mmCIF file of C-alpha atoms in Angstrom:
data_model
loop_
_atom_site.group_PDB
_atom_site.id
_atom_site.type_symbol
_atom_site.label_atom_id
_atom_site.label_comp_id
_atom_site.label_asym_id
_atom_site.label_seq_id
_atom_site.Cartn_x
_atom_site.Cartn_y
_atom_site.Cartn_z
ATOM 1 C CA MET W 1 78.628 180.785 134.076
ATOM 2 C CA ASN W 2 76.796 177.534 133.456
ATOM 3 C CA ARG W 3 78.395 174.083 133.525
ATOM 4 C CA GLN W 4 77.074 171.549 131.037
ATOM 5 C CA ILE W 5 77.767 168.004 129.860
ATOM 6 C CA LEU W 6 77.453 167.525 126.116
ATOM 7 C CA LEU W 7 77.213 164.400 124.001
ATOM 8 C CA ALA W 8 80.608 164.477 122.283
ATOM 9 C CA SER W 9 80.382 161.254 120.252
ATOM 10 C CA ARG W 10 78.100 158.306 119.649
ATOM 11 C CA PRO W 11 78.967 154.949 121.255
ATOM 12 C CA GLN W 12 80.118 152.293 118.817
ATOM 13 C CA ALA W 13 79.240 149.531 121.284
ATOM 14 C CA ALA W 14 79.072 150.065 125.041
ATOM 15 C CA ALA W 15 78.933 153.704 126.097
ATOM 16 C CA SER W 16 81.974 155.218 127.825
ATOM 17 C CA THR W 17 82.961 158.435 129.543
ATOM 18 C CA ASP W 18 84.731 159.441 126.304
ATOM 19 C CA ASN W 19 81.302 160.013 124.771
ATOM 20 C CA PHE W 20 80.740 163.031 127.048
ATOM 21 C CA ARG W 21 82.367 166.460 127.386
ATOM 22 C CA LEU W 22 82.124 168.946 130.281
ATOM 23 C CA VAL W 23 82.034 172.621 129.258
ATOM 24 C CA GLU W 24 81.401 176.050 130.792
ATOM 25 C CA THR W 25 79.200 178.557 128.982
ATOM 26 C CA PRO W 26 77.895 182.026 129.886
ATOM 27 C CA LEU W 27 74.241 182.324 130.871
ATOM 28 C CA PRO W 28 72.200 184.454 128.457
ATOM 29 C CA PRO W 29 70.073 187.326 129.834
ATOM 30 C CA LEU W 30 66.422 186.480 130.445
ATOM 31 C CA GLN W 31 63.830 187.523 127.915
ATOM 32 C CA ASP W 32 60.201 188.317 128.729
ATOM 33 C CA GLY W 33 58.306 185.120 129.531
ATOM 34 C CA GLN W 34 61.407 183.191 130.577
ATOM 35 C CA VAL W 35 62.684 181.905 133.936
ATOM 36 C CA LEU W 36 66.121 180.885 135.153
ATOM 37 C CA VAL W 37 66.164 177.577 137.009
ATOM 38 C CA HIS W 38 69.000 176.421 139.244
ATOM 39 C CA HIS W 39 68.984 172.628 139.085
ATOM 40 C CA HIS W 40 69.328 170.824 142.405
ATOM 41 C CA TRP W 41 68.881 167.281 141.078
ATOM 42 C CA LEU W 42 69.503 165.437 137.819
ATOM 43 C CA SER W 43 67.782 162.169 136.923
ATOM 44 C CA LEU W 44 69.710 159.406 135.158
ATOM 45 C CA ASP W 45 67.543 156.884 133.310
ATOM 46 C CA PRO W 46 68.177 153.919 130.978
ATOM 47 C CA TYR W 47 66.280 155.471 128.048
ATOM 48 C CA MET W 48 69.121 157.983 127.672
ATOM 49 C CA ARG W 49 71.379 155.243 126.316
ATOM 50 C CA GLY W 50 69.051 154.664 123.387
ATOM 51 C CA ARG W 51 68.992 158.385 122.570
ATOM 52 C CA MET W 52 72.808 158.429 122.366
ATOM 53 C CA SER W 53 72.559 156.272 119.245
ATOM 54 C CA ASP W 54 71.336 157.550 115.886
ATOM 55 C CA ALA W 55 69.524 154.287 115.121
ATOM 56 C CA LYS W 56 65.832 154.540 114.298
ATOM 57 C CA SER W 57 63.753 154.572 117.467
ATOM 58 C CA TYR W 58 60.551 155.942 118.965
ATOM 59 C CA ALA W 59 62.228 159.317 119.608
ATOM 60 C CA ALA W 60 64.792 161.480 117.885
ATOM 61 C CA ALA W 61 68.450 160.851 118.675
ATOM 62 C CA GLN W 62 70.322 163.130 121.072
ATOM 63 C CA PRO W 63 72.136 165.690 118.855
ATOM 64 C CA LEU W 64 75.912 165.715 119.040
ATOM 65 C CA GLY W 65 77.468 168.730 120.689
ATOM 66 C CA GLU W 66 74.353 169.574 122.676
ATOM 67 C CA VAL W 67 73.490 169.245 126.363
ATOM 68 C CA MET W 68 72.577 165.667 127.288
ATOM 69 C CA LEU W 69 68.857 165.379 127.823
ATOM 70 C CA GLY W 70 67.518 164.417 131.233
ATOM 71 C CA GLY W 71 64.949 165.192 133.892
ATOM 72 C CA THR W 72 65.790 167.866 136.443
ATOM 73 C CA ALA W 73 64.347 169.296 139.643
ATOM 74 C CA GLY W 74 65.341 172.675 140.985
ATOM 75 C CA GLU W 75 64.405 176.188 141.992
ATOM 76 C CA VAL W 76 63.479 179.316 140.066
ATOM 77 C CA VAL W 77 66.127 181.939 140.855
ATOM 78 C CA GLU W 78 65.010 184.649 138.416
ATOM 79 C CA SER W 79 61.721 185.129 136.590
ATOM 80 C CA ARG W 80 60.272 187.264 133.851
ATOM 81 C CA HIS W 81 57.141 185.119 133.681
ATOM 82 C CA PRO W 82 53.977 186.253 135.517
ATOM 83 C CA LYS W 83 53.111 182.810 136.890
ATOM 84 C CA PHE W 84 56.536 181.875 138.277
ATOM 85 C CA ALA W 85 58.466 183.533 141.077
ATOM 86 C CA PRO W 86 61.919 183.106 142.616
ATOM 87 C CA GLY W 87 61.804 180.262 145.122
ATOM 88 C CA ASP W 88 59.294 178.150 143.196
ATOM 89 C CA LYS W 89 60.308 174.494 143.054
ATOM 90 C CA VAL W 90 59.992 173.068 139.547
ATOM 91 C CA VAL W 91 60.545 169.885 137.571
ATOM 92 C CA GLY W 92 61.368 169.700 133.868
ATOM 93 C CA MET W 93 63.687 168.289 131.243
ATOM 94 C CA GLY W 94 66.539 170.703 131.864
ATOM 95 C CA GLY W 95 69.313 168.296 130.891
ATOM 96 C CA TRP W 96 72.791 167.692 132.269
ATOM 97 C CA GLN W 97 73.589 171.236 133.369
ATOM 98 C CA LEU W 98 73.522 173.437 136.457
ATOM 99 C CA TYR W 99 71.180 176.100 135.093
ATOM 100 C CA GLN W 100 68.415 176.272 132.511
ATOM 101 C CA VAL W 101 66.718 179.202 130.824
ATOM 102 C CA ALA W 102 63.174 177.955 130.262
ATOM 103 C CA ASP W 103 59.940 179.171 128.717
ATOM 104 C CA PRO W 104 57.175 177.844 131.004
ATOM 105 C CA SER W 105 54.520 178.590 128.400
ATOM 106 C CA ARG W 106 55.830 175.697 126.284
ATOM 107 C CA PRO W 107 53.775 172.540 126.984
ATOM 108 C CA GLY W 108 55.669 170.234 129.333
ATOM 109 C CA ALA W 109 58.568 172.644 129.844
ATOM 110 C CA LEU W 110 58.194 173.137 133.617
ATOM 111 C CA ARG W 111 55.896 171.825 136.312
ATOM 112 C CA ARG W 112 55.643 173.539 139.701
ATOM 113 C CA VAL W 113 55.790 171.028 142.586
ATOM 114 C CA ASP W 114 55.263 171.080 146.348
ATOM 115 C CA ASP W 115 58.231 169.710 148.308
ATOM 116 C CA ARG W 116 56.677 170.067 151.766
ATOM 117 C CA ARG W 117 55.442 166.446 151.981
ATOM 118 C CA VAL W 118 57.265 164.914 149.013
ATOM 119 C CA PRO W 119 61.049 165.441 148.749
ATOM 120 C CA LEU W 120 62.021 167.435 145.673
ATOM 121 C CA GLN W 121 64.115 164.637 144.148
ATOM 122 C CA ALA W 122 61.202 162.184 144.455
ATOM 123 C CA TYR W 123 59.522 164.080 141.608
ATOM 124 C CA LEU W 124 62.249 162.611 139.380
ATOM 125 C CA GLY W 125 61.595 159.081 140.593
ATOM 126 C CA VAL W 126 58.682 157.579 142.445
ATOM 127 C CA VAL W 127 56.446 160.642 141.854
ATOM 128 C CA GLY W 128 57.837 161.319 138.380
ATOM 129 C CA MET W 129 58.360 159.570 135.090
ATOM 130 C CA PRO W 130 59.544 156.244 136.610
ATOM 131 C CA GLY W 131 56.562 156.141 138.965
ATOM 132 C CA VAL W 132 54.080 156.939 136.211
ATOM 133 C CA THR W 133 55.746 154.294 134.027
ATOM 134 C CA ALA W 134 55.153 151.719 136.756
ATOM 135 C CA TRP W 135 51.576 152.921 137.298
ATOM 136 C CA TYR W 136 50.674 152.778 133.608
ATOM 137 C CA GLY W 137 52.254 149.407 132.843
ATOM 138 C CA LEU W 138 50.652 147.771 135.855
ATOM 139 C CA ASN W 139 47.185 149.302 135.677
ATOM 140 C CA ARG W 140 46.660 149.698 131.948
ATOM 141 C CA ILE W 141 48.493 146.649 130.553
ATOM 142 C CA LEU W 142 48.925 143.976 133.230
ATOM 143 C CA ASP W 143 45.700 144.783 135.116
ATOM 144 C CA PRO W 144 46.330 142.093 137.753
ATOM 145 C CA GLN W 145 43.406 140.558 139.576
ATOM 146 C CA PRO W 146 43.493 139.562 143.260
ATOM 147 C CA GLY W 147 45.454 136.352 143.728
ATOM 148 C CA GLN W 148 47.284 136.546 140.406
ATOM 149 C CA THR W 149 51.093 136.593 140.215
ATOM 150 C CA VAL W 150 53.035 139.546 138.830
ATOM 151 C CA VAL W 151 56.777 139.238 138.133
ATOM 152 C CA VAL W 152 58.950 142.354 137.914
ATOM 153 C CA SER W 153 62.512 142.401 136.574
ATOM 154 C CA ALA W 154 64.986 145.003 137.874
ATOM 155 C CA ALA W 155 62.724 144.931 140.918
ATOM 156 C CA SER W 156 64.926 147.084 143.145
ATOM 157 C CA GLY W 157 65.065 149.871 140.560
ATOM 158 C CA ALA W 158 63.131 153.113 140.320
ATOM 159 C CA VAL W 159 60.369 151.592 138.178
ATOM 160 C CA GLY W 160 60.348 147.983 139.307
ATOM 161 C CA GLY W 161 60.095 148.740 143.009
ATOM 162 C CA VAL W 162 56.941 150.780 142.450
ATOM 163 C CA VAL W 163 55.359 148.126 140.227
ATOM 164 C CA GLY W 164 55.558 145.457 142.909
ATOM 165 C CA GLN W 165 54.149 147.678 145.626
ATOM 166 C CA LEU W 166 51.238 148.775 143.453
ATOM 167 C CA ALA W 167 50.580 145.142 142.507
ATOM 168 C CA LYS W 168 50.391 144.206 146.186
ATOM 169 C CA ARG W 169 47.895 147.007 146.780
ATOM 170 C CA ARG W 170 45.698 145.402 144.122
ATOM 171 C CA GLY W 171 45.800 142.050 145.910
ATOM 172 C CA ALA W 172 48.251 140.361 143.561
ATOM 173 C CA ARG W 173 51.294 138.322 144.472
ATOM 174 C CA ALA W 174 54.492 140.218 143.608
ATOM 175 C CA VAL W 175 57.722 138.404 142.720
ATOM 176 C CA GLY W 176 60.853 140.354 141.866
ATOM 177 C CA ILE W 177 63.984 139.553 139.896
ATOM 178 C CA ALA W 178 67.102 141.476 140.924
ATOM 179 C CA GLY W 179 70.873 141.199 140.783
ATOM 180 C CA GLY W 180 72.465 140.208 144.091
ATOM 181 C CA SER W 181 71.319 139.026 147.501
ATOM 182 C CA GLU W 182 71.335 142.546 149.001
ATOM 183 C CA LYS W 183 68.920 143.850 146.392
ATOM 184 C CA CYS W 184 66.698 140.788 146.779
ATOM 185 C CA ARG W 185 66.542 141.265 150.553
ATOM 186 C CA PHE W 186 65.545 144.900 150.048
ATOM 187 C CA VAL W 187 62.831 143.935 147.583
ATOM 188 C CA VAL W 188 61.254 141.488 150.033
ATOM 189 C CA GLU W 189 61.970 143.035 153.434
ATOM 190 C CA GLU W 190 61.587 146.737 152.612
ATOM 191 C CA LEU W 191 59.326 146.874 149.561
ATOM 192 C CA GLY W 192 57.089 144.000 150.643
ATOM 193 C CA PHE W 193 57.360 141.686 147.625
ATOM 194 C CA ASP W 194 56.393 138.075 148.317
ATOM 195 C CA ALA W 195 59.648 136.696 146.866
ATOM 196 C CA CYS W 196 62.669 137.740 144.833
ATOM 197 C CA VAL W 197 64.943 135.705 142.560
ATOM 198 C CA ASP W 198 68.628 136.621 142.323
ATOM 199 C CA HIS W 199 69.428 136.228 138.630
ATOM 200 C CA ARG W 200 73.165 136.398 139.342
ATOM 201 C CA ALA W 201 72.876 133.131 141.275
ATOM 202 C CA HIS W 202 71.643 131.305 138.157
ATOM 203 C CA ALA W 203 74.115 131.052 135.306
ATOM 204 C CA ASP W 204 71.826 129.570 132.657
ATOM 205 C CA LEU W 205 68.227 129.738 131.481
ATOM 206 C CA ALA W 206 67.218 126.365 132.912
ATOM 207 C CA SER W 207 68.433 127.275 136.403
ATOM 208 C CA LEU W 208 66.788 130.706 136.349
ATOM 209 C CA ALA W 209 63.517 129.270 135.038
ATOM 210 C CA ALA W 210 63.541 126.647 137.816
ATOM 211 C CA ALA W 211 64.102 129.318 140.469
ATOM 212 C CA LEU W 212 61.191 131.334 139.076
ATOM 213 C CA ARG W 213 59.018 128.223 139.056
ATOM 214 C CA GLU W 214 59.724 127.730 142.747
ATOM 215 C CA ALA W 215 58.916 131.379 143.499
ATOM 216 C CA CYS W 216 55.755 131.283 141.352
ATOM 217 C CA PRO W 217 54.095 127.916 142.030
ATOM 218 C CA GLN W 218 50.843 129.069 140.395
ATOM 219 C CA GLY W 219 52.629 130.356 137.297
ATOM 220 C CA ILE W 220 52.968 133.937 136.084
ATOM 221 C CA ASP W 221 49.975 136.025 135.021
ATOM 222 C CA GLY W 222 51.673 139.378 134.474
ATOM 223 C CA ASN W 223 55.268 140.359 133.758
ATOM 224 C CA PHE W 224 56.614 143.901 133.955
ATOM 225 C CA GLU W 225 59.754 143.567 131.856
ATOM 226 C CA ASN W 226 62.694 145.957 132.204
ATOM 227 C CA VAL W 227 65.584 143.725 131.132
ATOM 228 C CA GLY W 228 64.789 141.212 128.376
ATOM 229 C CA GLY W 229 67.118 138.435 127.235
ATOM 230 C CA ARG W 230 67.492 135.460 129.537
ATOM 231 C CA ILE W 231 65.242 137.117 132.132
ATOM 232 C CA LEU W 232 62.289 137.349 129.753
ATOM 233 C CA ASP W 233 62.951 133.843 128.436
ATOM 234 C CA ALA W 234 62.749 132.430 131.964
ATOM 235 C CA VAL W 235 59.504 134.283 132.637
ATOM 236 C CA MET W 236 57.940 132.977 129.431
ATOM 237 C CA LEU W 237 58.753 129.395 130.409
ATOM 238 C CA ASN W 238 56.575 129.939 133.512
ATOM 239 C CA ALA W 239 53.827 132.044 131.934
ATOM 240 C CA ASN W 240 50.190 131.074 132.311
ATOM 241 C CA ALA W 241 47.673 131.033 129.490
ATOM 242 C CA PHE W 242 46.472 134.545 128.633
ATOM 243 C CA SER W 243 49.308 136.137 130.580
ATOM 244 C CA ARG W 244 50.378 139.712 129.819
ATOM 245 C CA VAL W 245 53.804 141.315 129.415
ATOM 246 C CA ALA W 246 54.279 145.070 129.819
ATOM 247 C CA LEU W 247 57.515 145.619 127.906
ATOM 248 C CA CYS W 248 59.036 148.718 129.457
ATOM 249 C CA GLY W 249 62.761 148.318 128.809
ATOM 250 C CA LEU W 250 65.422 146.010 127.405
ATOM 251 C CA ILE W 251 68.470 146.953 129.407
ATOM 252 C CA ALA W 252 70.129 143.661 128.413
ATOM 253 C CA GLY W 253 70.613 145.180 124.969
ATOM 254 C CA TYR W 254 71.596 148.747 125.786
ATOM 255 C CA GLY W 255 75.129 148.007 124.638
ATOM 256 C CA GLY W 256 73.775 147.744 121.107
ATOM 257 C CA GLU W 257 73.649 143.942 120.849
ATOM 258 C CA ASP W 258 70.652 142.023 119.526
ATOM 259 C CA ILE W 259 68.368 140.333 122.061
ATOM 260 C CA PRO W 260 67.053 137.046 120.659
ATOM 261 C CA MET W 261 64.001 135.359 122.159
ATOM 262 C CA ALA W 262 64.527 131.683 122.977
ATOM 263 C CA ASN W 263 60.939 130.411 122.747
ATOM 264 C CA PRO W 264 58.678 132.748 120.753
ATOM 265 C CA ARG W 265 56.233 129.887 120.154
ATOM 266 C CA LEU W 266 55.134 130.325 123.789
ATOM 267 C CA ILE W 267 53.440 133.570 122.778
ATOM 268 C CA LEU W 268 51.087 131.522 120.624
ATOM 269 C CA THR W 269 50.652 128.427 122.777
ATOM 270 C CA ASN W 270 49.933 130.541 125.874
ATOM 271 C CA ARG W 271 47.952 133.177 123.914
ATOM 272 C CA MET W 272 50.145 135.809 125.536
ATOM 273 C CA ARG W 273 49.827 139.540 125.008
ATOM 274 C CA ILE W 274 53.133 141.425 124.854
ATOM 275 C CA GLU W 275 52.812 145.195 124.679
ATOM 276 C CA GLY W 276 55.638 147.675 124.529
ATOM 277 C CA PHE W 277 54.886 151.165 125.748
ATOM 278 C CA ILE W 278 56.412 154.621 126.115
ATOM 279 C CA VAL W 279 54.836 156.470 129.013
ATOM 280 C CA SER W 280 55.260 159.924 127.468
ATOM 281 C CA GLU W 281 52.785 158.855 124.785
ATOM 282 C CA HIS W 282 50.011 158.573 127.384
ATOM 283 C CA PRO W 283 49.686 162.096 128.839
ATOM 284 C CA ALA W 284 46.046 161.560 129.829
ATOM 285 C CA VAL W 285 47.010 159.244 132.720
ATOM 286 C CA TRP W 286 49.729 161.462 134.222
ATOM 287 C CA PRO W 287 47.535 163.654 136.482
ATOM 288 C CA GLN W 288 45.768 160.668 138.063
ATOM 289 C CA ALA W 289 48.960 158.652 138.424
ATOM 290 C CA LEU W 290 50.978 161.534 139.907
ATOM 291 C CA GLN W 291 48.229 162.368 142.386
ATOM 292 C CA GLU W 292 47.971 158.769 143.603
ATOM 293 C CA LEU W 293 51.745 158.350 143.829
ATOM 294 C CA ALA W 294 52.215 161.648 145.715
ATOM 295 C CA GLU W 295 49.532 160.699 148.218
ATOM 296 C CA LEU W 296 51.152 157.308 148.832
ATOM 297 C CA VAL W 297 54.643 158.789 149.236
ATOM 298 C CA GLY W 298 53.397 161.648 151.420
ATOM 299 C CA GLY W 299 51.605 159.130 153.646
ATOM 300 C CA GLY W 300 54.648 156.862 153.901
ATOM 301 C CA GLU W 301 52.845 154.021 152.105
ATOM 302 C CA LEU W 302 55.184 153.779 149.106
ATOM 303 C CA LYS W 303 58.823 152.914 149.776
ATOM 304 C CA TYR W 304 61.752 153.731 147.528
ATOM 305 C CA ARG W 305 65.522 153.926 147.524
ATOM 306 C CA GLU W 306 67.972 156.280 145.827
ATOM 307 C CA SER W 307 71.573 156.124 144.651
ATOM 308 C CA VAL W 308 73.069 159.624 144.692
ATOM 309 C CA ALA W 309 76.208 160.788 142.887
ATOM 310 C CA GLN W 310 77.637 164.148 143.912
ATOM 311 C CA GLY W 311 78.323 166.879 141.358
ATOM 312 C CA LEU W 312 77.692 167.293 137.653
ATOM 313 C CA GLU W 313 81.093 165.873 136.736
ATOM 314 C CA ALA W 314 80.065 162.553 138.342
ATOM 315 C CA ALA W 315 77.078 162.117 135.990
ATOM 316 C CA PRO W 316 78.778 160.142 133.171
ATOM 317 C CA ASP W 317 80.286 157.521 135.468
ATOM 318 C CA ALA W 318 77.056 157.229 137.470
ATOM 319 C CA PHE W 319 75.110 156.811 134.227
ATOM 320 C CA LEU W 320 77.387 154.020 132.997
ATOM 321 C CA GLY W 321 77.204 152.338 136.402
ATOM 322 C CA MET W 322 73.415 152.394 136.243
ATOM 323 C CA LEU W 323 73.485 150.617 132.869
ATOM 324 C CA GLN W 324 75.689 147.952 134.471
ATOM 325 C CA GLY W 325 73.429 147.562 137.508
ATOM 326 C CA ARG W 326 75.766 149.221 140.013
ATOM 327 C CA ASN W 327 73.043 151.551 141.300
ATOM 328 C CA PHE W 328 70.568 150.617 144.018
ATOM 329 C CA GLY W 329 67.191 152.208 143.381
ATOM 330 C CA LYS W 330 66.680 155.474 141.529
ATOM 331 C CA GLN W 331 69.948 156.950 140.196
ATOM 332 C CA LEU W 332 70.264 160.676 140.867
ATOM 333 C CA VAL W 333 72.955 163.316 140.748
ATOM 334 C CA ARG W 334 72.930 166.008 143.437
ATOM 335 C CA LEU W 335 73.961 169.298 141.854
ATOM 336 C CA VAL W 336 73.928 171.568 144.935
#
């Protein structure tokens, strides 16, 4: 028997545990060319909230009554495919369930990984989609030069933490924005950022902008934006001429609310470039990015942190907590 979490209903405002349903279903027999994967880890990511809605977006909405989509890492336990054998460690988009029957011949269905130097769950985070997201936004959009200042919101998260470390490797100054003093200490002391601003300590835009100005005395040349709202407004008030914004996420609006921009004229006066991106639309960079990230993690040169929930039934609450900033680092669910 397989255990699965389905999307039972669409959120009307903020998502809740009522939107999910846990079910048990029998596993079908394998057909030729298929493999059975036992998932060890499930990735929880902010983009999933957008897919729960049926509003027009860059990707199709998550269908009701079907297994919630999501990245998974696990082990092949049965195979009728010539290139996969029991014991192979694999990563894919198996969804919120304990087992997956997969066809590895489908492009992007499964990727075999080596967990001898890189922990299996890291392929869902720092050496997976979040890591490649950080790599692409930094290198292809922000392209910081030595001595320039890069600001990263949600800096203690799975994406933001990688951005700052990669920026430092390019000779840039990295300044994070995070929620709470503990996360800010981690960003500076463990990840090696030059400074971190606690947005929870600043109740209004003027105060947050002043704190950023103090942390970025030479202004801001690149901004990797994961949050939006007041955070982005404060960054724009400190942006230099010809600065760049890699718009990765807008978690401030994942409850469905609009996210107004306080000073859009700054885009013109500072000749800013703001570029939104979806990393899955850039498959050509994945091999290079994954190779570099794996080498850095395997050599202990790239630090990261994980929040781990235990058991499939814990996934909905962990997911909602992540949207509210309760996680610390990459949010995972251990399934074994």
